[in-house]
mmCIF file of C-alpha atoms in Angstrom:
data_model
loop_
_atom_site.group_PDB
_atom_site.id
_atom_site.type_symbol
_atom_site.label_atom_id
_atom_site.label_comp_id
_atom_site.label_asym_id
_atom_site.label_seq_id
_atom_site.Cartn_x
_atom_site.Cartn_y
_atom_site.Cartn_z
ATOM 1 C CA UNK A 1 219.703 -3.409 214.615
ATOM 2 C CA UNK A 2 221.139 -2.694 211.189
ATOM 3 C CA UNK A 3 221.208 0.796 209.734
ATOM 4 C CA UNK A 4 219.310 -0.484 206.677
ATOM 5 C CA UNK A 5 216.530 -1.934 208.814
ATOM 6 C CA UNK A 6 216.273 1.328 210.730
ATOM 7 C CA UNK A 7 216.041 3.318 207.479
ATOM 8 C CA UNK A 8 213.332 1.018 206.129
ATOM 9 C CA UNK A 9 211.372 1.196 209.394
ATOM 10 C CA UNK A 10 211.649 4.989 209.474
ATOM 11 C CA UNK A 11 210.382 5.179 205.887
ATOM 12 C CA UNK A 12 207.521 2.887 206.868
ATOM 13 C CA UNK A 13 206.577 5.369 209.567
ATOM 14 C CA UNK A 14 206.775 8.210 207.055
ATOM 15 C CA UNK A 15 204.433 6.361 204.693
ATOM 16 C CA UNK A 16 201.993 6.030 207.599
ATOM 17 C CA UNK A 17 201.584 9.804 207.574
ATOM 18 C CA UNK A 18 199.569 9.357 204.356
ATOM 19 C CA UNK A 19 196.801 7.837 206.487
ATOM 20 C CA UNK A 20 196.466 11.153 208.335
ATOM 21 C CA UNK A 21 196.825 13.625 205.458
ATOM 22 C CA UNK A 22 193.414 14.596 204.108
ATOM 23 C CA UNK A 23 192.738 15.341 200.453
ATOM 24 C CA UNK A 24 192.637 19.117 200.887
ATOM 25 C CA UNK A 25 190.783 20.129 197.716
ATOM 26 C CA UNK A 26 187.564 18.595 198.988
ATOM 27 C CA UNK A 27 187.449 21.118 201.827
ATOM 28 C CA UNK A 28 186.796 23.753 199.148
ATOM 29 C CA UNK A 29 183.639 21.850 198.184
ATOM 30 C CA UNK A 30 182.470 21.730 201.795
ATOM 31 C CA UNK A 31 183.488 18.180 202.672
ATOM 32 C CA UNK A 32 184.145 18.299 206.406
ATOM 33 C CA UNK A 33 186.188 15.096 206.667
ATOM 34 C CA UNK A 34 187.573 14.118 203.244
ATOM 35 C CA UNK A 35 189.330 10.837 202.585
ATOM 36 C CA UNK A 36 193.018 10.506 203.358
ATOM 37 C CA UNK A 37 195.752 10.334 200.750
ATOM 38 C CA UNK A 38 196.238 6.667 201.712
ATOM 39 C CA UNK A 39 192.551 5.901 201.171
ATOM 40 C CA UNK A 40 192.681 7.632 197.812
ATOM 41 C CA UNK A 41 195.854 5.776 196.811
ATOM 42 C CA UNK A 42 194.353 2.403 197.690
ATOM 43 C CA UNK A 43 191.463 2.793 195.273
ATOM 44 C CA UNK A 44 193.757 4.356 192.645
ATOM 45 C CA UNK A 45 195.962 1.241 192.768
ATOM 46 C CA UNK A 46 192.948 -1.037 192.435
ATOM 47 C CA UNK A 47 191.505 0.968 189.548
ATOM 48 C CA UNK A 48 194.905 1.087 187.844
ATOM 49 C CA UNK A 49 195.015 -2.714 187.821
ATOM 50 C CA UNK A 50 191.530 -2.891 186.314
ATOM 51 C CA UNK A 51 192.195 -0.276 183.658
ATOM 52 C CA UNK A 52 195.530 -1.887 182.753
ATOM 53 C CA UNK A 53 193.967 -5.341 182.470
ATOM 54 C CA UNK A 54 191.316 -4.012 180.107
ATOM 55 C CA UNK A 55 193.856 -2.000 178.116
ATOM 56 C CA UNK A 56 196.193 -4.973 177.676
ATOM 57 C CA UNK A 57 198.885 -3.501 179.931
ATOM 58 C CA UNK A 58 200.450 -5.068 183.033
ATOM 59 C CA UNK A 59 197.959 -4.639 185.891
ATOM 60 C CA UNK A 60 200.530 -5.426 188.572
ATOM 61 C CA UNK A 61 202.903 -2.750 187.294
ATOM 62 C CA UNK A 62 200.133 -0.165 186.881
ATOM 63 C CA UNK A 63 198.931 -0.833 190.408
ATOM 64 C CA UNK A 64 202.487 -0.576 191.743
ATOM 65 C CA UNK A 65 203.004 2.793 190.050
ATOM 66 C CA UNK A 66 199.715 4.030 191.475
ATOM 67 C CA UNK A 67 200.767 3.057 194.997
ATOM 68 C CA UNK A 68 203.718 5.461 194.795
ATOM 69 C CA UNK A 69 202.070 8.333 192.910
ATOM 70 C CA UNK A 70 201.276 10.497 195.961
ATOM 71 C CA UNK A 71 203.802 9.318 198.549
ATOM 72 C CA UNK A 72 205.626 12.630 198.260
ATOM 73 C CA UNK A 73 202.717 14.243 200.089
ATOM 74 C CA UNK A 74 204.219 13.113 203.399
ATOM 75 C CA UNK A 75 206.596 16.034 202.848
ATOM 76 C CA UNK A 76 204.281 18.571 201.186
ATOM 77 C CA UNK A 77 200.774 17.691 202.265
ATOM 78 C CA UNK A 78 198.042 17.474 199.654
ATOM 79 C CA UNK A 79 198.198 20.686 197.681
ATOM 80 C CA UNK A 80 194.923 21.658 196.004
ATOM 81 C CA UNK A 81 195.095 23.057 192.481
ATOM 82 C CA UNK A 82 194.371 26.550 193.815
ATOM 83 C CA UNK A 83 197.979 26.874 195.026
ATOM 84 C CA UNK A 84 199.360 26.775 191.478
ATOM 85 C CA UNK A 85 199.212 30.544 191.143
ATOM 86 C CA UNK A 86 201.256 30.977 194.310
ATOM 87 C CA UNK A 87 203.605 28.005 194.527
ATOM 88 C CA UNK A 88 205.718 26.075 192.095
ATOM 89 C CA UNK A 89 204.728 22.427 192.172
ATOM 90 C CA UNK A 90 207.500 20.458 193.873
ATOM 91 C CA UNK A 91 209.194 17.860 191.700
ATOM 92 C CA UNK A 92 207.928 14.438 192.856
ATOM 93 C CA UNK A 93 211.179 12.847 191.704
ATOM 94 C CA UNK A 94 213.236 15.144 193.929
ATOM 95 C CA UNK A 95 211.009 14.564 196.943
ATOM 96 C CA UNK A 96 211.201 10.809 196.359
ATOM 97 C CA UNK A 97 214.994 11.047 196.066
ATOM 98 C CA UNK A 98 215.102 12.815 199.427
ATOM 99 C CA UNK A 99 212.656 10.365 201.014
ATOM 100 C CA UNK A 100 214.633 7.341 199.845
ATOM 101 C CA UNK A 101 218.189 8.662 200.192
ATOM 102 C CA UNK A 102 218.981 6.464 203.187
ATOM 103 C CA UNK A 103 217.249 3.314 201.969
ATOM 104 C CA UNK A 104 219.132 0.247 200.796
ATOM 105 C CA UNK A 105 219.966 0.452 197.101
ATOM 106 C CA UNK A 106 217.413 -2.093 195.872
ATOM 107 C CA UNK A 107 214.495 -0.487 197.692
ATOM 108 C CA UNK A 108 215.635 3.015 196.789
ATOM 109 C CA UNK A 109 215.992 2.149 193.102
ATOM 110 C CA UNK A 110 212.637 0.395 192.761
ATOM 111 C CA UNK A 111 210.748 3.283 194.389
ATOM 112 C CA UNK A 112 212.545 5.971 192.406
ATOM 113 C CA UNK A 113 212.010 4.059 189.163
ATOM 114 C CA UNK A 114 208.278 3.731 189.890
ATOM 115 C CA UNK A 115 207.890 7.450 190.562
ATOM 116 C CA UNK A 116 209.927 8.347 187.495
ATOM 117 C CA UNK A 117 207.881 6.032 185.286
ATOM 118 C CA UNK A 118 204.619 7.431 186.623
ATOM 119 C CA UNK A 119 205.747 11.032 186.190
ATOM 120 C CA UNK A 120 207.181 10.431 182.702
ATOM 121 C CA UNK A 121 203.900 8.966 181.440
ATOM 122 C CA UNK A 122 205.771 7.033 178.737
ATOM 123 C CA UNK A 123 204.486 3.531 179.513
ATOM 124 C CA UNK A 124 200.992 2.158 179.121
ATOM 125 C CA UNK A 125 201.054 1.243 182.799
ATOM 126 C CA UNK A 126 201.872 4.816 183.807
ATOM 127 C CA UNK A 127 199.016 6.128 181.685
ATOM 128 C CA UNK A 128 196.648 3.587 183.245
ATOM 129 C CA UNK A 129 197.795 4.633 186.732
ATOM 130 C CA UNK A 130 197.304 8.324 185.879
ATOM 131 C CA UNK A 131 193.833 7.613 184.527
ATOM 132 C CA UNK A 132 193.061 5.671 187.695
ATOM 133 C CA UNK A 133 194.031 8.727 189.743
ATOM 134 C CA UNK A 134 191.590 10.877 187.785
ATOM 135 C CA UNK A 135 188.877 8.204 187.780
ATOM 136 C CA UNK A 136 189.166 7.815 191.548
ATOM 137 C CA UNK A 137 188.661 11.559 191.921
ATOM 138 C CA UNK A 138 185.562 11.361 189.730
ATOM 139 C CA UNK A 139 184.129 8.451 191.724
ATOM 140 C CA UNK A 140 184.820 10.288 194.970
ATOM 141 C CA UNK A 141 183.123 13.416 193.644
ATOM 142 C CA UNK A 142 180.018 11.429 192.697
ATOM 143 C CA UNK A 143 180.011 9.793 196.140
ATOM 144 C CA UNK A 144 180.245 13.182 197.829
ATOM 145 C CA UNK A 145 177.478 14.547 195.585
ATOM 146 C CA UNK A 146 175.252 11.643 196.608
ATOM 147 C CA UNK A 147 175.574 12.632 200.273
ATOM 148 C CA UNK A 148 174.710 16.255 199.606
ATOM 149 C CA UNK A 149 177.948 17.969 198.631
ATOM 150 C CA UNK A 150 176.765 20.013 195.664
ATOM 151 C CA UNK A 151 179.890 21.796 194.440
ATOM 152 C CA UNK A 152 181.723 18.865 192.851
ATOM 153 C CA UNK A 153 181.102 19.473 189.145
ATOM 154 C CA UNK A 154 184.541 21.040 188.680
ATOM 155 C CA UNK A 155 186.228 17.864 189.913
ATOM 156 C CA UNK A 156 184.059 15.703 187.684
ATOM 157 C CA UNK A 157 184.676 17.856 184.609
ATOM 158 C CA UNK A 158 188.416 18.005 185.280
ATOM 159 C CA UNK A 159 188.625 14.236 185.663
ATOM 160 C CA UNK A 160 186.622 13.572 182.498
ATOM 161 C CA UNK A 161 188.887 15.862 180.461
ATOM 162 C CA UNK A 162 192.061 14.282 181.857
ATOM 163 C CA UNK A 163 191.307 10.597 181.318
ATOM 164 C CA UNK A 164 193.084 9.287 178.212
ATOM 165 C CA UNK A 165 192.461 5.531 177.965
ATOM 166 C CA UNK A 166 189.336 4.160 176.346
ATOM 167 C CA UNK A 167 188.691 2.007 179.396
ATOM 168 C CA UNK A 168 189.064 4.921 181.799
ATOM 169 C CA UNK A 169 186.719 7.109 179.757
ATOM 170 C CA UNK A 170 184.142 4.330 179.462
ATOM 171 C CA UNK A 171 184.188 3.663 183.214
ATOM 172 C CA UNK A 172 183.923 7.376 183.972
ATOM 173 C CA UNK A 173 180.890 7.815 181.745
ATOM 174 C CA UNK A 174 179.213 4.759 183.258
ATOM 175 C CA UNK A 175 179.957 5.988 186.778
ATOM 176 C CA UNK A 176 178.121 9.221 186.070
ATOM 177 C CA UNK A 177 174.930 7.303 185.322
ATOM 178 C CA UNK A 178 175.012 5.048 188.386
ATOM 179 C CA UNK A 179 174.376 5.441 192.063
ATOM 180 C CA UNK A 180 177.414 4.745 194.243
ATOM 181 C CA UNK A 181 175.230 2.045 195.837
ATOM 182 C CA UNK A 182 174.606 0.208 192.559
ATOM 183 C CA UNK A 183 177.016 -2.523 193.631
ATOM 184 C CA UNK A 184 174.597 -3.580 196.388
ATOM 185 C CA UNK A 185 171.967 -4.622 193.851
ATOM 186 C CA UNK A 186 174.251 -6.841 191.760
#
């Protein structure tokens, strides 16, 4: 077995931790078993592609950036916004550098570049991915509200204020008028 293959396999196992890390902020709203970071990231990547396509950006790139946006949480867990008064937010770029230090150069560079682009928010694709992250949170809040979780307005308001693209804002406003089961009637 090569050292590179072992490093890649070990990183694959680390990424699997995202399937077990729960989105911690939802516990504050009373959600007993919130979605995992991996579940969140999946829909973020899908939404990023949609937003980017509608905005005239590269949907593949936006989706790729979204896939890496929370991978650092294997090392930190999902930190709800309430920790900001007590902890300094870890630098995602530094965590990613640590996570990828042993990877082969090509893999290491592509992952670090994706995280840097997302965090820098300089490209249209990064902005679409960021909006997708906020839109996913809004959709999840509406879904939780529909099953009886009442204290989700803060998440919805925060998401609405954070979304920058026209497409993201339009989808968010539409989502607030629809049942999460609307898709079944189409």
